[in-house]
Short mmCIF file of C-alpha atoms in Angstrom, two decimals:
data_model
loop_
_atom_site.label_atom_id
_atom_site.label_comp_id
_atom_site.label_asym_id
_atom_site.label_seq_id
_atom_site.Cartn_x
_atom_site.Cartn_y
_atom_site.Cartn_z
CA MET A 1 69.82 26.59 70.45
CA SER A 2 70.22 29.68 68.04
CA ASP A 3 72.53 32.68 68.56
CA ALA A 4 69.62 34.75 69.34
CA SER A 5 68.78 33.51 72.66
CA THR A 6 70.06 32.17 75.95
CA GLU A 7 69.03 29.85 78.49
CA THR A 8 68.71 31.23 82.15
CA SER A 9 68.62 29.20 85.70
CA THR A 10 64.83 29.21 85.41
CA GLY A 11 64.43 27.68 82.44
CA THR A 12 63.06 30.90 80.24
CA SER A 13 64.90 32.21 77.40
CA THR A 14 66.34 35.94 77.24
CA GLU A 15 66.70 37.13 73.48
CA THR A 16 70.02 38.47 72.62
CA GLY A 17 71.46 39.98 69.38
CA PRO A 18 73.35 42.97 67.87
CA ALA A 19 71.67 45.55 70.35
CA THR A 20 72.65 43.87 73.43
CA SER A 21 76.23 43.43 72.35
CA ALA A 22 76.47 47.23 71.28
CA VAL A 23 75.36 47.92 74.79
CA THR A 24 77.96 45.36 75.87
CA ASP A 25 80.67 47.10 74.09
CA ALA A 26 79.74 50.49 74.82
CA LEU A 27 79.90 49.60 78.65
CA ALA A 28 83.27 47.79 78.17
CA ALA A 29 84.67 50.74 76.38
CA ALA A 30 83.35 53.11 79.29
CA VAL A 31 85.01 50.82 81.88
CA ALA A 32 88.28 51.23 79.78
CA ALA A 33 87.93 55.11 79.87
CA VAL A 34 87.45 55.31 83.66
CA SER A 35 90.23 52.86 84.34
CA THR A 36 94.21 53.40 84.57
CA PRO A 37 96.04 50.79 83.01
CA SER A 38 99.91 49.73 84.29
CA PRO A 39 102.18 50.58 83.59
CA VAL A 40 101.40 54.54 82.81
CA ASP A 41 104.13 55.87 80.84
CA THR A 42 104.49 59.76 81.22
CA PRO A 43 106.76 62.65 80.57
CA LEU A 44 107.64 62.26 84.44
CA GLY A 45 108.31 58.62 84.49
CA ARG A 46 106.46 55.28 84.47
CA PHE A 47 104.15 54.53 87.49
CA ASP A 48 102.89 50.97 88.17
CA LEU A 49 99.46 50.10 89.36
CA VAL A 50 97.73 46.74 90.52
CA ASP A 51 94.19 47.02 89.05
CA GLY A 52 94.06 50.61 89.52
CA VAL A 53 95.65 51.11 92.99
CA PRO A 54 99.30 52.78 92.67
CA THR A 55 101.96 50.56 94.26
CA PRO A 56 103.77 52.12 97.19
CA GLU A 57 106.88 52.76 95.36
CA SER A 58 104.81 54.60 92.80
CA VAL A 59 102.65 56.30 95.32
CA GLU A 60 105.86 58.12 96.47
CA ARG A 61 106.83 59.21 92.97
CA LEU A 62 103.60 60.09 92.14
CA TYR A 63 103.56 62.59 95.12
CA GLY A 64 106.81 64.18 94.22
CA SER A 65 105.64 64.50 90.55
CA LEU A 66 102.66 66.45 91.77
CA ASP A 67 104.85 68.52 94.03
CA PHE A 68 106.88 69.13 90.78
CA LEU A 69 103.95 70.17 88.71
CA ARG A 70 102.33 72.14 91.42
CA GLY A 71 105.68 74.04 91.84
CA VAL A 72 106.11 74.46 88.21
CA GLU A 73 102.55 76.16 88.37
CA ALA A 74 103.17 78.44 91.41
CA PHE A 75 106.10 79.73 89.66
CA LEU A 76 104.36 80.60 86.49
CA SER A 77 101.18 82.21 88.74
CA ALA A 78 103.11 83.71 91.65
CA MET A 79 106.06 85.29 89.30
CA PRO A 80 104.15 88.44 89.63
CA GLY A 81 104.48 88.93 93.51
CA ALA A 82 107.92 87.43 93.52
CA SER A 83 108.97 90.23 90.98
CA LEU A 84 108.08 92.98 93.56
CA VAL A 85 109.49 91.36 96.44
CA ALA A 86 112.54 91.14 94.65
CA MET A 87 112.46 94.75 93.54
CA ARG A 88 111.71 95.77 96.99
CA ARG A 89 114.56 93.94 98.43
CA GLY A 90 116.97 95.48 95.80
CA PHE A 91 115.29 99.10 96.81
CA ARG A 92 116.12 98.25 100.59
CA GLU A 93 119.63 97.49 99.85
CA LEU A 94 119.95 100.77 98.44
CA GLY A 95 118.89 102.50 101.58
CA LEU A 96 115.45 103.23 100.15
CA LEU A 97 113.11 102.13 103.09
CA ARG A 98 110.39 104.59 103.90
CA SER A 99 107.17 105.49 102.01
CA ASN A 100 108.65 108.83 101.13
CA GLN A 101 111.69 108.09 99.66
CA VAL A 102 111.96 108.33 95.93
CA GLY A 103 114.56 106.36 94.05
CA TYR A 104 115.16 108.34 90.69
CA THR A 105 117.77 108.23 87.78
CA ASP A 106 119.59 111.17 87.14
CA PRO A 107 119.60 111.70 83.90
CA ARG A 108 118.31 108.60 82.89
CA ALA A 109 118.05 104.86 83.33
CA ASP A 110 121.35 103.07 82.88
CA SER A 111 122.87 99.58 82.70
CA GLY A 112 124.15 99.67 86.05
CA GLY A 113 121.64 97.24 87.93
CA ILE A 114 119.63 94.57 87.05
CA PHE A 115 116.36 95.72 86.38
CA LEU A 116 113.68 94.37 84.05
CA THR A 117 113.82 95.98 80.73
CA PRO A 118 113.87 99.78 81.65
CA ASN A 119 114.51 102.28 78.68
CA THR A 120 117.42 104.65 78.72
CA ALA A 121 115.37 107.47 77.34
CA THR A 122 113.37 108.17 80.52
CA THR A 123 114.31 109.60 84.10
CA TYR A 124 112.56 107.25 86.16
CA GLY A 125 111.25 107.61 89.83
CA SER A 126 110.39 104.77 91.99
CA LEU A 127 109.48 103.78 95.48
CA PHE A 128 107.34 101.04 97.75
CA VAL A 129 104.78 102.45 99.95
CA ASP A 130 103.43 100.65 103.08
CA LEU A 131 99.75 101.74 104.14
CA ARG A 132 100.38 99.77 107.05
CA GLU A 133 102.94 101.60 108.23
CA THR A 134 101.36 105.30 106.77
CA GLY A 135 97.77 104.65 106.70
CA PRO A 136 95.78 106.52 104.13
CA LEU A 137 98.73 108.00 102.03
CA VAL A 138 98.57 110.96 99.71
CA ILE A 139 100.74 111.39 96.50
CA GLU A 140 100.88 114.48 94.44
CA PRO A 141 102.66 113.53 90.83
CA PRO A 142 104.36 116.21 88.96
CA LYS A 143 102.71 117.92 86.07
CA ASN A 144 103.02 116.40 82.82
CA SER A 145 104.13 113.14 83.92
CA LEU A 146 103.10 109.24 83.47
CA CYS A 147 102.75 107.55 86.80
CA VAL A 148 101.29 104.43 87.76
CA VAL A 149 100.49 102.51 91.19
CA ASP A 150 100.20 98.60 91.26
CA ASP A 151 99.34 96.71 94.54
CA PHE A 152 102.01 94.06 95.66
CA TRP A 153 100.98 91.45 93.65
CA PHE A 154 101.17 93.63 90.66
CA ARG A 155 98.16 94.19 89.70
CA TYR A 156 96.61 97.78 88.50
CA VAL A 157 95.52 100.16 91.01
CA ALA A 158 95.86 103.54 89.46
CA ASP A 159 97.13 105.92 86.57
CA MET A 160 98.56 109.15 87.85
CA GLY A 161 99.32 111.96 85.61
CA ILE A 162 98.55 112.44 81.79
CA ALA A 163 96.87 109.09 82.00
CA GLY A 164 95.43 109.79 85.24
CA PRO A 165 92.14 111.56 86.18
CA ASP A 166 94.35 115.17 86.40
CA ARG A 167 95.17 114.70 82.74
CA GLY A 168 98.92 115.98 83.47
CA GLU A 169 97.72 118.95 85.32
CA GLY A 170 98.73 117.72 88.62
CA GLY A 171 96.22 116.56 91.29
CA ARG A 172 96.21 114.88 95.06
CA TYR A 173 95.91 111.05 94.95
CA LEU A 174 94.70 109.47 98.00
CA PHE A 175 95.41 105.60 98.47
CA LEU A 176 93.41 103.79 101.24
CA PRO A 177 94.54 100.35 102.93
CA PRO A 178 92.67 97.12 102.87
CA GLY A 179 89.81 97.37 105.10
CA TYR A 180 89.95 101.14 105.57
CA ASP A 181 86.36 102.29 107.00
CA GLY A 182 87.42 105.94 108.42
CA GLU A 183 86.51 109.26 106.99
CA VAL A 184 87.34 110.02 103.36
CA PRO A 185 88.11 113.81 103.06
CA ASP A 186 87.27 115.58 99.59
CA GLY A 187 89.32 116.88 97.19
CA TYR A 188 91.44 113.82 96.21
CA PHE A 189 91.27 111.25 93.82
CA VAL A 190 90.57 108.27 95.81
CA TYR A 191 91.76 104.76 95.39
CA ARG A 192 91.57 101.55 97.58
CA THR A 193 93.86 98.97 97.06
CA PRO A 194 94.00 95.40 98.33
CA THR A 195 97.46 95.15 99.42
CA PHE A 196 99.32 97.25 102.28
CA THR A 197 102.42 97.44 100.16
CA ASN A 198 102.05 99.13 96.59
CA TRP A 199 104.84 99.91 94.06
CA VAL A 200 104.88 103.29 92.69
CA VAL A 201 106.65 104.23 89.27
CA LEU A 202 106.79 107.83 88.46
CA ARG A 203 107.90 109.18 84.80
CA ALA A 204 108.19 112.98 84.55
CA LEU A 205 108.60 114.23 81.17
CA GLY A 206 110.36 117.24 82.43
CA GLY A 207 113.23 115.03 83.82
CA VAL A 208 114.75 115.43 87.06
CA PRO A 209 113.65 118.78 88.33
CA ALA A 210 109.83 117.69 87.36
CA MET A 211 110.61 114.61 89.33
CA LYS A 212 111.37 116.32 92.39
CA GLU A 213 107.94 118.28 92.25
CA THR A 214 106.62 114.81 93.63
CA ARG A 215 104.89 114.92 97.09
CA ILE A 216 104.31 111.76 99.23
CA TYR A 217 103.06 111.87 102.51
CA PRO A 218 100.35 110.47 104.90
CA LEU A 219 96.81 112.16 105.13
CA ALA A 220 97.16 112.70 108.57
CA ASP A 221 99.98 114.95 107.98
CA ALA A 222 98.31 116.77 105.05
CA GLY A 223 98.10 120.04 107.07
CA ASP A 224 102.12 120.22 107.44
CA PRO A 225 103.36 117.44 105.06
CA PRO A 226 107.05 116.17 105.83
CA PRO A 227 109.33 116.68 102.92
CA THR A 228 109.62 114.19 100.21
CA GLU A 229 113.36 112.48 99.75
CA PHE A 230 115.03 111.88 96.69
CA VAL A 231 117.69 109.55 96.24
CA ASN A 232 119.72 108.94 92.76
CA ILE A 233 119.95 105.46 92.22
CA ALA A 234 121.35 105.84 88.60
CA GLY A 235 124.57 103.76 88.41
CA THR A 236 124.25 101.58 91.11
CA ARG A 237 124.80 97.80 91.22
CA VAL A 238 122.11 96.17 92.53
CA ASN A 239 119.83 93.25 91.67
CA THR A 240 116.07 93.50 91.68
CA VAL A 241 114.90 90.83 89.81
CA HIS A 242 113.34 87.49 91.17
CA ALA A 243 115.32 84.41 91.72
CA ASN A 244 115.03 81.43 89.37
CA ASP A 245 115.52 78.72 92.03
CA ALA A 246 114.01 77.52 95.20
CA SER A 247 114.63 80.80 96.57
CA PHE A 248 111.69 81.91 94.51
CA PHE A 249 109.54 80.42 96.93
CA ASP A 250 110.90 82.21 99.77
CA GLU A 251 110.34 85.56 97.78
CA VAL A 252 106.74 84.36 97.46
CA ALA A 253 106.22 83.57 100.95
CA GLU A 254 107.34 86.67 102.03
CA ILE A 255 104.53 88.48 100.25
CA VAL A 256 102.07 85.80 101.51
CA ALA A 257 103.03 86.40 105.17
CA GLU A 258 102.73 90.09 104.65
CA GLU A 259 99.34 90.41 102.92
CA PRO A 260 95.69 89.83 103.73
CA THR A 261 94.40 86.67 102.55
CA SER A 262 91.72 88.62 100.43
CA ALA A 263 94.69 90.01 98.27
CA LEU A 264 95.05 86.66 96.15
CA ASP A 265 92.67 84.99 94.52
CA PRO A 266 91.70 81.04 95.71
CA GLU A 267 93.02 79.35 92.87
CA ARG A 268 96.46 80.79 93.22
CA ALA A 269 96.64 80.55 96.91
CA GLY A 270 95.62 77.17 96.57
CA LEU A 271 98.49 76.47 94.61
CA LEU A 272 100.90 78.12 96.89
CA ARG A 273 99.36 76.17 99.80
CA ALA A 274 99.94 72.90 97.82
CA VAL A 275 103.79 73.46 98.24
CA GLY A 276 103.64 74.73 101.71
CA ILE A 277 102.95 78.45 101.54
CA VAL A 278 100.34 79.25 103.86
CA PRO A 279 99.19 82.58 105.60
CA GLY A 280 100.44 82.40 109.20
CA ARG A 281 102.73 79.56 108.95
CA ALA A 282 106.61 79.81 108.53
CA PHE A 283 107.37 78.16 105.11
CA ASP A 284 109.90 75.62 105.92
CA PRO A 285 110.10 72.95 103.36
CA SER A 286 111.76 69.68 103.94
CA PRO A 287 115.10 69.04 102.21
CA GLU A 288 113.47 66.78 99.90
CA LEU A 289 110.49 69.13 99.13
CA ARG A 290 112.99 72.19 98.72
CA ALA A 291 115.08 70.19 96.06
CA THR A 292 111.68 69.35 93.95
CA LEU A 293 111.18 73.08 94.32
CA ASP A 294 114.37 74.16 93.00
CA THR A 295 113.73 71.76 90.14
CA ALA A 296 110.43 73.18 89.32
CA ALA A 297 111.67 76.60 89.39
CA ARG A 298 114.41 76.08 87.05
CA ALA A 299 111.73 74.23 84.87
CA GLY A 300 109.28 77.32 85.58
CA ALA A 301 112.04 79.37 84.31
CA ALA A 302 112.79 77.64 81.31
CA ILE A 303 109.13 77.53 80.40
CA SER A 304 109.07 81.36 80.86
CA ARG A 305 111.89 81.83 78.86
CA ALA A 306 110.24 79.80 75.79
CA LEU A 307 107.20 82.29 76.18
CA VAL A 308 109.22 85.01 76.22
CA TYR A 309 111.76 84.45 73.45
CA SER A 310 109.47 82.00 71.30
CA PRO A 311 106.01 82.28 72.04
CA ARG A 312 103.71 79.96 70.27
CA ASP A 313 100.56 82.38 70.42
CA PRO A 314 100.16 83.24 66.84
CA GLU A 315 99.21 86.96 67.99
CA ALA A 316 102.68 87.02 69.43
CA ARG A 317 104.20 88.16 66.14
CA VAL A 318 103.90 91.67 65.05
CA ALA A 319 103.22 90.48 61.46
CA PRO A 320 103.04 86.87 59.61
CA GLY A 321 106.88 86.02 58.83
CA SER A 322 108.14 88.83 60.99
CA SER A 323 110.72 87.86 63.84
CA TRP A 324 109.37 90.71 65.91
CA LEU A 325 107.28 90.32 68.70
CA GLN A 326 104.71 91.95 70.68
CA ALA A 327 105.37 92.58 74.43
CA PHE A 328 102.06 92.56 75.83
CA LEU A 329 99.49 90.16 74.31
CA GLY A 330 95.62 90.44 74.13
CA GLY A 331 95.56 93.90 74.94
CA SER A 332 94.22 93.73 78.60
CA TYR A 333 96.05 94.37 81.39
CA GLU A 334 94.39 92.15 83.84
CA PHE A 335 95.57 89.39 80.93
CA LEU A 336 91.70 88.41 80.15
CA ALA A 337 89.87 87.21 76.98
CA ASP A 338 86.32 86.04 76.64
CA GLY A 339 86.46 85.52 80.64
CA ALA A 340 89.79 83.66 80.65
CA ARG A 341 92.70 84.54 82.29
CA LEU A 342 95.81 84.49 79.54
CA LEU A 343 98.06 82.52 81.43
CA ASP A 344 100.85 82.13 79.05
CA ALA A 345 100.67 86.17 78.26
CA ARG A 346 100.55 87.24 81.83
CA ALA A 347 103.95 84.73 82.80
CA GLN A 348 105.58 86.05 79.52
CA PHE A 349 105.01 89.75 80.66
CA HIS A 350 106.21 89.31 84.19
CA PHE A 351 109.13 87.18 83.37
CA PHE A 352 110.58 90.22 81.68
CA ALA A 353 108.95 93.54 82.16
CA THR A 354 107.36 95.59 84.73
CA VAL A 355 104.44 98.36 85.07
CA ILE A 356 100.74 96.92 84.50
CA THR A 357 98.32 99.71 83.18
CA PRO A 358 95.40 99.93 80.45
CA ALA A 359 97.71 102.58 78.96
CA MET A 360 100.50 100.04 78.44
CA ALA A 361 98.29 97.35 77.35
CA HIS A 362 96.30 99.15 74.69
CA ALA A 363 98.15 101.77 72.92
CA GLN A 364 96.15 104.33 70.86
CA VAL A 365 96.85 106.18 68.01
CA GLY A 366 99.19 109.04 68.98
CA ALA A 367 99.41 108.33 72.80
CA GLY A 368 101.14 105.82 74.81
CA SER A 369 103.98 103.90 73.66
CA ALA A 370 104.18 100.38 71.54
CA TYR A 371 106.82 97.91 71.78
CA ALA A 372 108.39 94.87 69.82
CA TYR A 373 111.07 93.03 70.52
CA THR A 374 112.88 89.74 69.37
CA ALA A 375 115.66 87.39 70.08
CA HIS A 376 116.40 86.24 66.59
CA ASP A 377 117.81 87.08 63.42
CA ALA A 378 115.99 86.84 59.92
CA GLN A 379 116.79 83.17 59.75
CA GLY A 380 115.33 82.44 63.16
CA ARG A 381 118.80 82.09 64.69
CA ILE A 382 119.65 83.48 68.15
CA LEU A 383 121.37 86.40 68.41
CA ASP A 384 125.09 86.17 69.00
CA GLY A 385 126.94 89.06 70.98
CA ALA A 386 130.07 88.03 69.05
CA ARG A 387 128.57 88.61 65.58
CA THR A 388 127.41 91.74 63.72
CA TYR A 389 123.93 92.41 62.68
CA ARG A 390 122.09 95.48 60.50
CA LEU A 391 118.61 96.65 61.25
CA VAL A 392 117.01 98.75 58.74
CA LEU A 393 114.03 100.75 59.86
CA PRO A 394 112.06 101.96 56.80
CA PRO A 395 111.42 105.78 56.41
CA ASN A 396 108.97 107.75 58.46
CA PRO A 397 108.93 105.89 61.62
CA PRO A 398 105.43 105.99 63.03
CA ALA A 399 106.01 107.66 66.45
CA LYS A 400 104.38 110.99 66.91
CA ASN A 401 107.00 111.58 69.68
CA PHE A 402 110.38 109.43 69.14
CA TRP A 403 111.70 105.94 68.78
CA SER A 404 114.06 104.19 70.32
CA VAL A 405 115.94 100.68 70.60
CA ASP A 406 117.52 99.33 73.65
CA LEU A 407 119.62 96.46 74.03
CA TYR A 408 118.98 93.78 76.94
CA ASP A 409 120.84 90.59 78.31
CA THR A 410 118.84 87.63 77.60
CA GLN A 411 119.70 86.08 80.85
CA THR A 412 118.83 88.96 83.08
CA ARG A 413 116.47 90.90 81.05
CA SER A 414 118.00 93.98 81.85
CA LEU A 415 120.28 96.44 80.07
CA LEU A 416 122.91 94.90 78.30
CA GLN A 417 126.24 95.88 80.63
CA THR A 418 129.05 97.17 78.30
CA ASP A 419 131.58 99.94 78.25
CA ASN A 420 128.09 102.38 77.24
CA PRO A 421 126.01 102.93 80.18
CA TYR A 422 123.29 103.94 77.63
CA PRO A 423 123.14 100.60 75.42
CA SER A 424 120.59 102.43 73.10
CA LEU A 425 119.91 104.33 70.05
CA LEU A 426 116.94 107.16 69.95
CA SER A 427 115.69 109.46 67.27
CA LEU A 428 115.99 112.35 69.61
CA SER A 429 119.60 112.15 70.32
CA GLY A 430 120.45 114.18 66.94
CA THR A 431 123.32 112.05 66.30
CA VAL A 432 121.38 108.71 64.39
CA ALA A 433 122.05 109.19 60.78
CA THR A 434 119.43 108.40 58.02
CA GLU A 435 120.21 107.08 54.49
CA GLU A 436 119.26 109.14 51.37
CA ASP A 437 116.00 107.18 51.12
CA GLY A 438 114.96 108.23 54.53
CA SER A 439 115.70 104.90 56.09
CA THR A 440 117.66 104.21 59.01
CA VAL A 441 120.06 101.70 59.29
CA LEU A 442 121.28 100.63 63.08
CA TRP A 443 124.25 98.30 63.46
CA PHE A 444 124.87 95.92 66.48
CA GLY A 445 127.94 93.95 67.31
CA PRO A 446 131.32 94.20 69.37
CA GLU A 447 133.07 96.73 66.78
CA PRO A 448 131.21 99.53 64.95
CA PRO A 449 131.59 99.10 61.00
CA ALA A 450 133.91 101.66 59.81
CA GLY A 451 131.69 105.23 59.34
CA ARG A 452 128.74 103.94 61.19
CA GLU A 453 129.50 104.30 64.61
CA SER A 454 126.49 106.89 65.51
CA ASN A 455 124.32 104.27 64.40
CA TRP A 456 126.01 101.29 66.37
CA VAL A 457 125.54 99.85 69.81
CA GLY A 458 128.02 97.45 71.25
CA THR A 459 127.39 93.94 72.13
CA VAL A 460 129.23 91.29 74.49
CA PRO A 461 131.04 88.24 72.76
CA GLY A 462 129.67 85.19 74.58
CA ARG A 463 126.74 86.66 75.52
CA SER A 464 123.26 86.72 73.53
CA TRP A 465 121.32 89.97 73.64
CA PHE A 466 117.84 91.18 72.34
CA PRO A 467 116.55 94.66 71.29
CA MET A 468 113.00 96.01 72.12
CA LEU A 469 112.03 99.00 69.79
CA ARG A 470 109.63 101.50 71.20
CA LEU A 471 107.21 103.93 69.64
CA TYR A 472 106.52 106.75 71.54
CA GLY A 473 103.02 107.99 70.69
CA PRO A 474 102.53 105.43 67.81
CA LEU A 475 100.98 106.47 64.58
CA GLU A 476 98.37 104.63 62.50
CA PRO A 477 100.95 102.98 60.32
CA TRP A 478 102.03 100.91 63.04
CA PHE A 479 98.68 99.70 64.08
CA ASP A 480 97.75 98.83 60.47
CA ARG A 481 100.99 97.19 60.02
CA THR A 482 101.86 99.38 56.67
CA TRP A 483 105.05 100.11 58.35
CA LEU A 484 107.36 97.37 59.96
CA PRO A 485 110.82 97.22 60.77
CA GLY A 486 112.87 94.92 59.09
CA ASP A 487 114.53 91.98 60.60
CA LEU A 488 117.85 91.67 61.79
CA GLU A 489 120.23 90.67 59.36
CA LEU A 490 123.50 88.92 60.25
CA VAL A 491 126.56 90.55 58.45
CA GLU A 492 128.62 87.64 57.38
CA ASP A 493 132.51 87.95 58.38
#
């Protein structure tokens, strides 16, 4: 019998050939593609299966791996909420307990506490408001101010002041809690927020006197508003930054317990449920799960630090070949591009920064502010607090208002703590010297170079650091990249 046919049990012949062999080969390939071989080697370890069925020992380790992976994703995705829970905890430690108490920095922000990347050029005011406690709430921001309201999951709610509908002329803003169906009076800029707790940040360009023009009161008291209380928090030693260990998940559980289930999207809610954070239930993981989540949080923090200090997104660099990085990738305050969430960009931003507003995500010529930072020198080496570096800003920095450079601790992402509570330089100081060619040379190191004291900021031996350049009112040369800061140059001993 030839190779072209086979004999069946009934005695009839069935033709075979290249076509049949191709089908058989394709089916075999398909079976291989849908099958799982044994063992399976992964970055999480080796897993054994018996004809596709995991062995009992592997089942246990596979679920442990799943808990770890879900924990890492939960860390990266729930970070915005944990950040504000931690900040509120720090504010409460300072006695800021009520919705009409504004914590402010007189005269400006300093390195006393642990806050994510504040700038030392600004008088900040900040508070948490609880609409469950107050009901509809009225905020009257100061004139000529830049103020933002974010919900408790760190999503944008409203701009007030210059970037808001009052255009810096002052006005009354009314914030309505979730599910509110009562009367809404005229004469207010009205916003509905998906969370009861909201974070308010105030920047009054007129300084402390202007900050104290702020008024915050329940709508029910609009006829006779109680006074707004102002508490100076400058120089206070407090932590407002979320944890990088298992207690991170306790912070997230706090917000999940307080806020409506509708406040969080199903995907993130599902991730949290997978690690035991469920609305209406106490978060009480087993010792084994807590140990896994501790490892997951530490891994998530390490990943976040890679995203911040060495992002792999090609758009992260201010310009090709530059070590300077963009602080807000994608140009979207919702971290969206072509209908997709920019997960890495969201985690990058929230790990080292605060305040979500369209005005910050998409700066315009002459308005808002632009940001750039780096943790490496011109040769790609991590900045060393024991070494001296030089930074050259070319002539005519493109800032309509002014520029500043602040130094931060790479561990805490907070202002570098030295003998100087204001580790920064800014063009408005009147003390920063320029070179004959119009450029500005700045120096960073443990000791100032002789004769360069006015252009120097101290660093701490044994600690790394990173600078952030801010341009207030950035001009066209920044956007078309015809002006760029130089890379940090190590000054050899």
